Short mmCIF file of C-alpha atoms in Angstrom, two decimals:
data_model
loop_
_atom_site.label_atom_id
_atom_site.label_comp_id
_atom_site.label_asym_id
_atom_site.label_seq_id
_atom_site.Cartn_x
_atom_site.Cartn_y
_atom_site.Cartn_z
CA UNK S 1 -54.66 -144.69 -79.77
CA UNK S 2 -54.66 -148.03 -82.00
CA UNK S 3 -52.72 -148.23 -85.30
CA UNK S 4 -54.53 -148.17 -88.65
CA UNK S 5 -53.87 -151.88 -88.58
CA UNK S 6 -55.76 -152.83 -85.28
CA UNK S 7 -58.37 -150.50 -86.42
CA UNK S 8 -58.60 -152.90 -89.57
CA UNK S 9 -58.33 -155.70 -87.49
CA UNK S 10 -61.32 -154.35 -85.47
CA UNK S 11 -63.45 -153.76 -88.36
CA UNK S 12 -62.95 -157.46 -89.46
CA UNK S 13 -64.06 -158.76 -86.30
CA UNK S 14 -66.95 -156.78 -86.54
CA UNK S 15 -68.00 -158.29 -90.18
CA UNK S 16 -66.54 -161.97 -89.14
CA UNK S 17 -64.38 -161.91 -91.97
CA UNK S 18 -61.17 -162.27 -89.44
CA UNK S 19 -58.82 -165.23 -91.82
CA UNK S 20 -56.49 -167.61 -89.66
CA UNK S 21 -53.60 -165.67 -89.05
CA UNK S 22 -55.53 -162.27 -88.59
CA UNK S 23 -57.55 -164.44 -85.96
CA UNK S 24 -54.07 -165.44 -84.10
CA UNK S 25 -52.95 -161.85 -84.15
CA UNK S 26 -56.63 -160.57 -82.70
CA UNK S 27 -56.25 -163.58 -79.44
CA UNK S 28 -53.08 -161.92 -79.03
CA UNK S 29 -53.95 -158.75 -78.98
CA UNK S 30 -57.02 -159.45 -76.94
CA UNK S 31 -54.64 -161.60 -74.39
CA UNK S 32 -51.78 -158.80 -74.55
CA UNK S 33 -53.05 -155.53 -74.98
CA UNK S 34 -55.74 -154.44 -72.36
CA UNK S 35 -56.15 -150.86 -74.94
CA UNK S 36 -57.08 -153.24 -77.38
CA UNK S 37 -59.53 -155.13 -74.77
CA UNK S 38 -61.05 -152.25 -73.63
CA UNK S 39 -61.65 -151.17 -77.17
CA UNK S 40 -63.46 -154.20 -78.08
CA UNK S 41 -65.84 -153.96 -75.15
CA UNK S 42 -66.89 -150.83 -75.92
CA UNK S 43 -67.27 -151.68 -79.46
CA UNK S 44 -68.99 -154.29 -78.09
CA UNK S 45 -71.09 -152.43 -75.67
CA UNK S 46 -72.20 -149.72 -78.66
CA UNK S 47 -73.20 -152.52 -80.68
CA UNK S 48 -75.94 -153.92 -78.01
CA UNK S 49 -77.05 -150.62 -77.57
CA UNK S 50 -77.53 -149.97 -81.45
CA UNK S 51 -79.59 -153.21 -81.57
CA UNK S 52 -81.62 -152.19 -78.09
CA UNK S 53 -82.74 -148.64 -79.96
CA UNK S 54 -83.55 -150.33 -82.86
CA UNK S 55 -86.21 -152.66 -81.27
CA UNK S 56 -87.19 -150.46 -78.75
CA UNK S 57 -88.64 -148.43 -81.90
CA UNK S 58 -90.10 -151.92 -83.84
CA UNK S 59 -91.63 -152.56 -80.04
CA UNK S 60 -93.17 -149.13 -79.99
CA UNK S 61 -94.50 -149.37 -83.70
CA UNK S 62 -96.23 -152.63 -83.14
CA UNK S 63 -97.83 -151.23 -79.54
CA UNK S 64 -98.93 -148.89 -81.76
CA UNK S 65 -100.65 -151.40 -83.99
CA UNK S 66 -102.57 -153.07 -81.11
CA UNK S 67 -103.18 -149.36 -79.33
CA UNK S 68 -105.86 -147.89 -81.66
CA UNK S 69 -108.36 -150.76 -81.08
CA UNK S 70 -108.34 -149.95 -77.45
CA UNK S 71 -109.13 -146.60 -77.95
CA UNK S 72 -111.63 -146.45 -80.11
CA UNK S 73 -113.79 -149.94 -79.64
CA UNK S 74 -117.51 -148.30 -78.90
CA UNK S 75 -118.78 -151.56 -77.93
CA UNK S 76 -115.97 -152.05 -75.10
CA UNK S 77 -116.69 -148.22 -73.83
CA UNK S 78 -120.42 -148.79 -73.20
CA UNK S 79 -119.40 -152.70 -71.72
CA UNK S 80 -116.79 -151.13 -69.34
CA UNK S 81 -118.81 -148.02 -68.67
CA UNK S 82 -122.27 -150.44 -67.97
CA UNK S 83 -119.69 -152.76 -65.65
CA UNK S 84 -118.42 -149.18 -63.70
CA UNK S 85 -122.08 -148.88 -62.77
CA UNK S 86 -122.93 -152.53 -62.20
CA UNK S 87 -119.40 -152.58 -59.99
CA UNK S 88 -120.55 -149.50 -58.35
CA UNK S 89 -123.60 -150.57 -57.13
CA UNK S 90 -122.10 -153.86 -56.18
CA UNK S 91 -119.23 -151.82 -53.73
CA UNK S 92 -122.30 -150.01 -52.37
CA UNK S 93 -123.62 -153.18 -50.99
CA UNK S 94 -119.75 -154.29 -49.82
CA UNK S 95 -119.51 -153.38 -46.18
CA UNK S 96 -116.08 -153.63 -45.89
CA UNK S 97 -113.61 -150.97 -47.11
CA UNK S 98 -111.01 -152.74 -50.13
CA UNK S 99 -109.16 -150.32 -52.72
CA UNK S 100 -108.72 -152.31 -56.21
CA UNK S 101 -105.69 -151.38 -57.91
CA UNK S 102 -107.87 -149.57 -60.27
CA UNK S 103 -109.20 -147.31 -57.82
CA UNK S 104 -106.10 -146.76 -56.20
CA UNK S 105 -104.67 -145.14 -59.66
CA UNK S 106 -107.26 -142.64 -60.05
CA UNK S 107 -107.15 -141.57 -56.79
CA UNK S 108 -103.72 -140.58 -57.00
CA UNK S 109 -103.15 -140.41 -60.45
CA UNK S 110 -103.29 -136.45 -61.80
CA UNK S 111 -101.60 -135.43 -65.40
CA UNK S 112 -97.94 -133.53 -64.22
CA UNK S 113 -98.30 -130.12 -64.65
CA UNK S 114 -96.42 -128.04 -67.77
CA UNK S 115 -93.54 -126.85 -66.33
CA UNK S 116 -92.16 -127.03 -69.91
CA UNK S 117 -93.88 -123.86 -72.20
CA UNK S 118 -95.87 -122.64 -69.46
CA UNK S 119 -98.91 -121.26 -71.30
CA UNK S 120 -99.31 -117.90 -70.14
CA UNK S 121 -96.32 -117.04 -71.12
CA UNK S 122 -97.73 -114.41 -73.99
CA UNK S 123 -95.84 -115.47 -76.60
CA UNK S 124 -97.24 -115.51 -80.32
CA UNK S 125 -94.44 -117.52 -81.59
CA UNK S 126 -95.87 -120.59 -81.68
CA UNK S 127 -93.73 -123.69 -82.70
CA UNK S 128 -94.11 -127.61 -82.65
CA UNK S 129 -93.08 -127.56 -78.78
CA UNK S 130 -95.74 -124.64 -77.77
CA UNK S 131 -98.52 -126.45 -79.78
CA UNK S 132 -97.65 -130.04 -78.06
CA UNK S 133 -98.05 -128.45 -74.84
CA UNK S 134 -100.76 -126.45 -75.76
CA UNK S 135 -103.18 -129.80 -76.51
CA UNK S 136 -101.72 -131.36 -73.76
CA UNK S 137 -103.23 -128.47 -71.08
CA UNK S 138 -106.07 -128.37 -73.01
CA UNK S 139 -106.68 -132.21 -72.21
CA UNK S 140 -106.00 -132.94 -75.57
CA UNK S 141 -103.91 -135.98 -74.73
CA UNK S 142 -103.91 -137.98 -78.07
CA UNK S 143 -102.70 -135.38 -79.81
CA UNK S 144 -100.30 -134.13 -77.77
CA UNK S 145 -99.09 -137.57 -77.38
CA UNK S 146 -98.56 -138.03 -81.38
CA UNK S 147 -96.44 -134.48 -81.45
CA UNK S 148 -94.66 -135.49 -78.05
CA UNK S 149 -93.74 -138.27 -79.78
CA UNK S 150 -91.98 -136.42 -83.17
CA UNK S 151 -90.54 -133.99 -80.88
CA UNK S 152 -88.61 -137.10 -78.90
CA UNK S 153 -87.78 -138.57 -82.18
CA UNK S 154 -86.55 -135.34 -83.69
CA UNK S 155 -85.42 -133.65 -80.64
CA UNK S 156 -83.98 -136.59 -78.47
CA UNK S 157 -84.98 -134.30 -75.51
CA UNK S 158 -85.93 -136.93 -72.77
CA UNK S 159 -88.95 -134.56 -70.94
CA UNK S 160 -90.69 -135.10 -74.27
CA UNK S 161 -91.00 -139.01 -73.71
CA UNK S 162 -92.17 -138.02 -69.84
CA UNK S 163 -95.10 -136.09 -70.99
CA UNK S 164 -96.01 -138.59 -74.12
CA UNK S 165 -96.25 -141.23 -71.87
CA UNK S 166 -98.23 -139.26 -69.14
CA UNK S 167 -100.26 -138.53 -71.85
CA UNK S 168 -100.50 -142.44 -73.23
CA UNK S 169 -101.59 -143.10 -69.37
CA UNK S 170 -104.47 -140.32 -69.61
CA UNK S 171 -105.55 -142.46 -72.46
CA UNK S 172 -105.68 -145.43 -70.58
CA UNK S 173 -102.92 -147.16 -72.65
CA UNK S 174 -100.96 -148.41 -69.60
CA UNK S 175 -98.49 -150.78 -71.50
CA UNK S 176 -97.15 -148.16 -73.59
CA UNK S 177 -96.84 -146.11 -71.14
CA UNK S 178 -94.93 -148.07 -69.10
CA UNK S 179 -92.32 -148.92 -71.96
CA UNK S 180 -92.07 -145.22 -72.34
CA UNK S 181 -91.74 -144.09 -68.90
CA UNK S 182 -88.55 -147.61 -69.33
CA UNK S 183 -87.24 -145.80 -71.82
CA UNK S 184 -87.23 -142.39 -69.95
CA UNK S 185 -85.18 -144.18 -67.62
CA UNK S 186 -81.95 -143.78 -70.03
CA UNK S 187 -82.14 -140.42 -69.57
CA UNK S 188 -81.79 -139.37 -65.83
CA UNK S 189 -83.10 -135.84 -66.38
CA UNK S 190 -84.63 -133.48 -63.96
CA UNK S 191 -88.08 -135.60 -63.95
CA UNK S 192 -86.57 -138.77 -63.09
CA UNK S 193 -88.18 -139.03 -59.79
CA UNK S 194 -91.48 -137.82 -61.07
CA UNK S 195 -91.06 -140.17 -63.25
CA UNK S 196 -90.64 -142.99 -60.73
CA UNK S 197 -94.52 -141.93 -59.04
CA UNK S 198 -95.90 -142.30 -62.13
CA UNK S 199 -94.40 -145.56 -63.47
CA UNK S 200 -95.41 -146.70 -59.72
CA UNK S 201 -98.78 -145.79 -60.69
CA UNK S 202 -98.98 -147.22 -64.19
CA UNK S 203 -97.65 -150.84 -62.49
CA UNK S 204 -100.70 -150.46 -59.84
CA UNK S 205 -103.04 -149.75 -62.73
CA UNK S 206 -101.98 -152.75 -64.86
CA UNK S 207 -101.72 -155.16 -61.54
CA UNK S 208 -98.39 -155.64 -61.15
CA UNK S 209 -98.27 -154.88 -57.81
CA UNK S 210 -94.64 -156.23 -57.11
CA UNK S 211 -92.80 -153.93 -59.12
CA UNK S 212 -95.13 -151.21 -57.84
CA UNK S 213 -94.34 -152.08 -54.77
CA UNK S 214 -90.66 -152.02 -55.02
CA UNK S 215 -90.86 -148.04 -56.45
CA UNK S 216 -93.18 -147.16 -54.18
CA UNK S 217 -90.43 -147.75 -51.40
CA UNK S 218 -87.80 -146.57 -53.11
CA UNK S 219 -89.61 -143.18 -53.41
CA UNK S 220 -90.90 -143.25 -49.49
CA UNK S 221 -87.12 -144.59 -48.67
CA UNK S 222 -85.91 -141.96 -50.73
CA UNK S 223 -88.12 -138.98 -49.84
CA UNK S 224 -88.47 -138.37 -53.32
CA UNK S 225 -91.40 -136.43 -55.05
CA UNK S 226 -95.09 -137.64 -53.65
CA UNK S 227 -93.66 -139.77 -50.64
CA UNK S 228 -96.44 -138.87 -48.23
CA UNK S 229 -98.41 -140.56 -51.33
CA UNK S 230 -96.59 -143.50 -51.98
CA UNK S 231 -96.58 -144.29 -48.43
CA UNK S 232 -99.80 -144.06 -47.87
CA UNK S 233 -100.46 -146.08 -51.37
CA UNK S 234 -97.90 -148.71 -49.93
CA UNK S 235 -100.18 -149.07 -46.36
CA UNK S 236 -103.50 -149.60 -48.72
CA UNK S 237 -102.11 -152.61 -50.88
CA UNK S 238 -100.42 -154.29 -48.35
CA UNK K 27 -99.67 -163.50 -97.66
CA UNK K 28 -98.86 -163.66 -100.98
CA UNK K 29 -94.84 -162.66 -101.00
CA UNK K 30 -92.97 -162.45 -98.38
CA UNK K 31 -90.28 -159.49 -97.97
CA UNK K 32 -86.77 -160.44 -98.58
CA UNK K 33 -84.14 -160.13 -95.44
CA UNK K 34 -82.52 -156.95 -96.95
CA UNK K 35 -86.37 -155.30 -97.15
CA UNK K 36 -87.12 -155.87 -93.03
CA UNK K 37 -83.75 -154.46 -92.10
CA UNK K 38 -85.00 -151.45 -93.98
CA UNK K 39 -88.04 -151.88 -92.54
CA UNK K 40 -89.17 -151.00 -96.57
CA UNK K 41 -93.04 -150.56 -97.08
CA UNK K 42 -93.46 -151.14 -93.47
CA UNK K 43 -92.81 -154.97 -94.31
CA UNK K 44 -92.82 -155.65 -90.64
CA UNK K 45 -96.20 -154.16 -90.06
CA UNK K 46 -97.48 -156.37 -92.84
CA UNK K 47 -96.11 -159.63 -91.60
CA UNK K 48 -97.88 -158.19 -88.34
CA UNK K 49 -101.13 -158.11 -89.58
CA UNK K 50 -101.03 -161.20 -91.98
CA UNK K 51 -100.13 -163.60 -89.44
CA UNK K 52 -101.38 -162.17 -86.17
CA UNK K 53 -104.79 -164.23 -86.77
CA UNK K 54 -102.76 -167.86 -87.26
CA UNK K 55 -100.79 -167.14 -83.97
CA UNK K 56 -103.76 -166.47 -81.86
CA UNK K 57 -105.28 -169.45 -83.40
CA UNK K 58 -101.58 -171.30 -82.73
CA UNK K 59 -101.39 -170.10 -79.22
CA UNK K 60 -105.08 -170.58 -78.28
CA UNK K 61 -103.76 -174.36 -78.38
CA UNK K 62 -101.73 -174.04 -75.25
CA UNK K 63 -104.63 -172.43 -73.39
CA UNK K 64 -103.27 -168.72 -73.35
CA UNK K 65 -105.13 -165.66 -73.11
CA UNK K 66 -105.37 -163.54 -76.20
CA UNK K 67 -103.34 -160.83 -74.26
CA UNK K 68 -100.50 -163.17 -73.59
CA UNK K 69 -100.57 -164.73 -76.73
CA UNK K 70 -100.53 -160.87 -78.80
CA UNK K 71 -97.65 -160.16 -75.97
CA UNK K 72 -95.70 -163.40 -77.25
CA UNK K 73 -96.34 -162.40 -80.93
CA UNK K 74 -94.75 -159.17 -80.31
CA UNK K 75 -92.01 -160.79 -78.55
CA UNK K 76 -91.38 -163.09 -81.45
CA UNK K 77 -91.09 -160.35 -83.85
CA UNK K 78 -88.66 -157.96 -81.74
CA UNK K 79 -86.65 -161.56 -81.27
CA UNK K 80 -86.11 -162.15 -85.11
CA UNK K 81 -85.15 -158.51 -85.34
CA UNK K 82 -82.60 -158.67 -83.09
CA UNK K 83 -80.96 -161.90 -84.88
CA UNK K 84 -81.28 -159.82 -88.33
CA UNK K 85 -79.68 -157.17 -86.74
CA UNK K 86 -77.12 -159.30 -84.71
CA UNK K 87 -75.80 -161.33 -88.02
CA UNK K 88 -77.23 -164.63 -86.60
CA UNK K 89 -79.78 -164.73 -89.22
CA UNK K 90 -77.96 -164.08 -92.64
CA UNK K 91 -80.45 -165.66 -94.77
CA UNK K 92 -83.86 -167.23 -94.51
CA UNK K 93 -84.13 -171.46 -95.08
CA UNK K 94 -87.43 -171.37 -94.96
CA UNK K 95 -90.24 -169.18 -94.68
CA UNK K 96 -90.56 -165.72 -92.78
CA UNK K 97 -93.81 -167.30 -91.02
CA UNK K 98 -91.67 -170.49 -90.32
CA UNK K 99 -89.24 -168.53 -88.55
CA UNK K 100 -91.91 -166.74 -86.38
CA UNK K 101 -93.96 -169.17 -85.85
CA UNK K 102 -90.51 -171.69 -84.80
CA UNK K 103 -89.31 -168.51 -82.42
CA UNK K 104 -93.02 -167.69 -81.22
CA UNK K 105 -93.27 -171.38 -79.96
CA UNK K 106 -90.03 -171.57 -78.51
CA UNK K 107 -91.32 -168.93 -76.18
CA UNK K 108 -94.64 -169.88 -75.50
CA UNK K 109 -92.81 -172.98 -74.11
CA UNK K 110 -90.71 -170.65 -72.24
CA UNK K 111 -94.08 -168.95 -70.65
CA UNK K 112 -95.25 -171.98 -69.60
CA UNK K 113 -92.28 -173.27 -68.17
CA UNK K 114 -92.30 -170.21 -66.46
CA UNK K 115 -95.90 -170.73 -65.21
CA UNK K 116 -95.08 -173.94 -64.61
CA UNK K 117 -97.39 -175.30 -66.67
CA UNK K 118 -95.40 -177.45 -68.32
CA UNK K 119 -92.52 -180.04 -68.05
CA UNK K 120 -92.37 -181.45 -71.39
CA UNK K 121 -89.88 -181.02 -74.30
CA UNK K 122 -91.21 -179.70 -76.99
CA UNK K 123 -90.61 -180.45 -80.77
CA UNK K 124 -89.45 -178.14 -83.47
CA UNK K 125 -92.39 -176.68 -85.83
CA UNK K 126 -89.50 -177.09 -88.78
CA UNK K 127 -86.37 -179.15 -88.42
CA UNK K 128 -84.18 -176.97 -91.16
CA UNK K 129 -84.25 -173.91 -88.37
CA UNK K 130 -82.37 -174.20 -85.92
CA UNK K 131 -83.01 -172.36 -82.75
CA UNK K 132 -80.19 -172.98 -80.46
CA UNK K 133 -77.29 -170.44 -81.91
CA UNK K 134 -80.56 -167.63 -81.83
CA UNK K 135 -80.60 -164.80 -79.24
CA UNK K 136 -83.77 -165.18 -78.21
CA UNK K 137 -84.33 -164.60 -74.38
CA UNK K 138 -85.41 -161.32 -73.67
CA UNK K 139 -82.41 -158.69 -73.07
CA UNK K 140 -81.46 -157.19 -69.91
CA UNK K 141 -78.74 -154.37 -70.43
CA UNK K 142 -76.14 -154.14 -68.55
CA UNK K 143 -75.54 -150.41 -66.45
CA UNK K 144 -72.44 -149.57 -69.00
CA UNK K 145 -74.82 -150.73 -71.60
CA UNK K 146 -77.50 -148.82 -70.86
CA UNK K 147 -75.12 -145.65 -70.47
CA UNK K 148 -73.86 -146.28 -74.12
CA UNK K 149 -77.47 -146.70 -75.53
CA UNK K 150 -78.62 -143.33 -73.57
CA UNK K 151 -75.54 -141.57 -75.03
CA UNK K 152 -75.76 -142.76 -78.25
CA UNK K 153 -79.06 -140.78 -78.75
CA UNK K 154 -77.11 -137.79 -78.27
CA UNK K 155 -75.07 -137.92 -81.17
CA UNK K 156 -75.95 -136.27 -84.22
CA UNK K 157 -77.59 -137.84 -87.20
CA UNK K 158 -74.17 -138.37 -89.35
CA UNK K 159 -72.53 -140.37 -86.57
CA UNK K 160 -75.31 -142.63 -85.45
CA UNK K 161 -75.80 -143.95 -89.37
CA UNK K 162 -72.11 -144.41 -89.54
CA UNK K 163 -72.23 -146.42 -86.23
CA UNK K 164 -75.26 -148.22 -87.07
CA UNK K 165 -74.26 -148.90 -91.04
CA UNK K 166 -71.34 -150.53 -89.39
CA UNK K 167 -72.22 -152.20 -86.42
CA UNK K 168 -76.03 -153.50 -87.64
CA UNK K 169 -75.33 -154.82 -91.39
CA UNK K 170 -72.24 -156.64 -91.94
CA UNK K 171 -71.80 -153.61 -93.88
CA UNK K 172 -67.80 -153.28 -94.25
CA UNK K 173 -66.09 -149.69 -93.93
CA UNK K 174 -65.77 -150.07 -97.88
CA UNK K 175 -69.72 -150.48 -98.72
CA UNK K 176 -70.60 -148.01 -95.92
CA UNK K 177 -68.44 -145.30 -98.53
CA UNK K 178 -70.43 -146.56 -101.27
CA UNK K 179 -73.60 -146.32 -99.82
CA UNK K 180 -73.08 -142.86 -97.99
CA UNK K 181 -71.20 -141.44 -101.18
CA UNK K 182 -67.42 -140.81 -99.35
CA UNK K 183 -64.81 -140.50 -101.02
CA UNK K 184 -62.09 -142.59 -99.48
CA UNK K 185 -62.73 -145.55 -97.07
CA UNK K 186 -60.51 -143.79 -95.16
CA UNK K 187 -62.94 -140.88 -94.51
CA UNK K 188 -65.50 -143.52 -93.32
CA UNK K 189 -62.61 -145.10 -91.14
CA UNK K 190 -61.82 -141.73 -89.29
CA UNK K 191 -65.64 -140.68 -88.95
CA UNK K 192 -66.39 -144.23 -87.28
CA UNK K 193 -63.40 -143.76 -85.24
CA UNK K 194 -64.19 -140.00 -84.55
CA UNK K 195 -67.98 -140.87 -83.83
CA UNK K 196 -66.91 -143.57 -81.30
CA UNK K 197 -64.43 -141.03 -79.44
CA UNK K 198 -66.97 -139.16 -79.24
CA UNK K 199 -69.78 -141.82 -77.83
CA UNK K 200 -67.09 -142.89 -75.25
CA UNK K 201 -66.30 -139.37 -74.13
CA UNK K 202 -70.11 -138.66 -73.54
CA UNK K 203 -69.62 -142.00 -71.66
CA UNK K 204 -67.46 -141.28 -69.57
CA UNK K 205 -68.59 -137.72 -68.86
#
C-alpha cells in the first residue's frame, strides 16, 4: 500500500493545505503512479458520498417540516373530501370511461404485506422492531412510520426505509415517499423490485407520468413482481 | 431573525439552526418567488433546494466563511435557481442580476447532484460501517478538519492512531466496495 508519506500527502490534499513543492510531488504522483490515482478517486468518490448522506438527511428533516401541515389541515380534509363528492357526481354524468392518475393509484395501490415480524408469530418478546410492525398491521401508519424511521437510522437495515415509506404513501405524503423509496434504491435488498411497483405508483399518484412510465416497463419487460399490473396500468395511461 | 448562527453552528446542525433559518425566512421567499409567477409548491421546492445547496458548499469547503448574511446567501442561491426553473420552463431568456455583488456564485456547486454508479456504491456501503469509522471518515473528509484536530476532538492519543483508523476505515469501505 502507500508510504506514510503519500498518506500525508493525501491528507493535505484533502485540507488544501498542499505548499509548492508538495503540489509538484502530488502531479507527479497523480501522472506516475496509477495506485496513487486510484487512491485519490476513491478518496474522492467517499467524499461525494459523505456529502450525499449528509443532505439526504437535511432533505428529509425539512420534508418533515412541510409534512405535518398536510396531515393535519382540517379545513383541506373537509375541501378535498367535499371536492371527492362534487368530482364524483361530476364522473357520474361523464359518459366516457378516463382513469385520472389519482384513481389509477388506489386501484392498485395496497400496503405490502409484513413479511418482516409476522404477527402471529406468539412471541411475548416484544422489541422496537415487533412494535413498528405491530402499528403498521394495525393501520397505524404514522406511527409506524416515526419508529420505521429510528430503526433505519439506528439499524441501517434497508427493509426498514421500504416499509416507512409505504407507510409515508398510506399517509398520502407522496414526495417523501418517493425520496425514501430513492434512497431504498442504495440498497438492492430482497424488496428491490417491490420496491420498483410502488415507486411506479407513488410517480402516477404525484403526476409524473414519465418516470412512471419508464418503471412500469421495466417491471412488465422484466417480469418482475405485479407485471400483469403494471401492464395493464401502462395500457390505461397511454 | 434576530442572530444568525455562525458557519461552525450549521455544520453541527446545533439547536437545529437550520430548521430555524427554515422557518424565519420561508415567508420572505414565498413572497420573493411569488414575483416570478411560481406556485407556492415550486417556490417551497426551490427553498428546500436552496438550503440542501448551501449545505453542500459548507460541507464541500467552498464556503469557508460567510461575507454577508446567511439570508443573503439563500436568498443569492435561491434566485440563481429560480432562474434555472424558468430557463428550464422556458420562461425566460434574460440574464439575471446578482441580489448581492460581494457573493459570488460561480465557484458554488449548486446544480443538483447526480451520483455516479461507483458513487452511489460507496454511499450505500458507507452506511454499513460502524459508528467509529463513519465519524472518522466524515471528521476528515466534511470539515477541513486535519488528522491532528480530528485526535483532539475524538480524544486519541497519537495522530498516528487517527492516521491508521482513517486508513483502516477506508480499507474497509473499499473492500465492501468491491465485494
Amino acid at each position: 500500500m502507500h508510504s506514510m508519506k503519500n498518506e500525508e500527502l493525501i491528507a493535505l490534499y484533502f485540507d488544501g493545505k498542499l505548499n509548492a513543492n508538495q503540489k509538484t510531488l502530488f502531479d507527479k504522483l497523480m501522472s506516475t503512479d496509477a495506485e496513487f490515482r486510484a487512491q485519490i478517486e476513491f478518496e474522492k468518490q467517499t467524499k461525494t458520498a459523505i456529502i450525499s448522506i449528509k443532505k439526504d438527511d437535511l432533505k428529509r428533516k425539512l420534508q418533515q417540516l412541510e409534512a405535518p401541515k398536510k396531515r393535519f389541515n382540517y379545513y383541506a380534509i373537509v375541501i378535498a373530501a367535499s371536492l371527492i363528492i362534487a368530482l364524483g357526481i361530476f364522473s357520474l354524468l361523464q359518459p366516457t370511461e378516463r382513469f385520472s392518475n389519482e384513481q389509477l393509484f388506489a386501484e392498485y395501490f395496497q400496503p405490502y404485506a409484513n413479511v418482516i415480524v409476522p404477527a402471529s408469530r406468539g412471541d411475548e418478546h416484544t422489541n422496537t422492531k415487533t412494535e413498528a410492525f405491530a402499528y403498521y398491521d394495525a393501520h397505524n401508519y404514522k406511527v409506524a412510520s416515526e419508529k420505521f424511521h429510528t430503526l433505519f437510522n439506528t439499524t441501517n437495515t434497508s427493509y426498514y426505509l421500504f416499509y416507512e415509506a409505504i407507510c409515508e404513501l398510506q399517509l398520502g405524503n407522496t414526495q417523501i415517499a418517493i425520496n425514501l423509496f430513492e434512497q431504498h434504491k442504495g440498497f438492492e435488498d430482497k424488496l428491490a423490485t417491490h420496491r420498483n411497483w410502488y415507486l411506479a405508483l407513488a410517480y402516477l399518484k404525484s403526476d409524473n407520468i414519465k418516470d412512471a412510465k419508464v418503471l412500469l416497463q421495466t417491471i412488465t419487460a422484466k417480469k418482475s413482481y405485479k407485471y400483469k399490473a403494471a401492464d395493464a396500468i401502462l395500457k390505461k395511461i397511454k | 431573525m434576530n442572530k444568525e448562527p455562525t458557519l461552525e453552528d450549521l455544520l453541527k446542525d446545533k439547536d437545529n439552526a437550520f430548521e430555524l433559518l427554515y422557518k424565519n425566512y420561508k415567508g420572505d421567499f414565498i413572497a420573493f418567488g411569488r414575483k416570478f409567477s411560481l406556485k407556492d409548491n415550486e417556490i417551497v421546492d426551490i427553498y428546500q433546494d436552496s438550503f440542501l445547496s448551501l449545505y453542500e458548499n459548507l460541507l464541500n469547503g467552498k464556503i469557508t466563511a460567510f461575507t454577508s448574511s446567511i439570508k443573503t446567501y439563500l436568498f443569492s442561491i435561491g434566485k440563481f435557481k429560480i432562474y434555472e426553473h424558468l430557463r428550464a420552463h422556458s420562461k425566460l431568456n434574460i440574464i439575471d442580476a446578482p441580489i448581492n455583488e460581494e457573493i459570488t456564485l460561480e465557484d458554488l456547486t449548486l446544480e443538483n447532484e447526480v451520483l455516479s454508479e461507483r458513487e452511489q456504491l460507496v454511499k450505500a456501503n458507507f452506511k454499513k460501517l460502524g459508528k467509529q469509522c463513519q465519524r472518522i471518515l466524515e471528521l476528515f473528509y466534511l470539515k477541513g478538519n486535519t488528522l491532528k484536530d480530528i485526535k483532539e476532538i475524538e480524544n486519541y492519543d497519537k495522530t498516528d492512531v487517527v492516521k491508521s483508523l482513517k486508513s483502516r476505515c477506508l480499507k474497509k469501505l473499499k473492500h465492501l466496495v468491491n465485494a
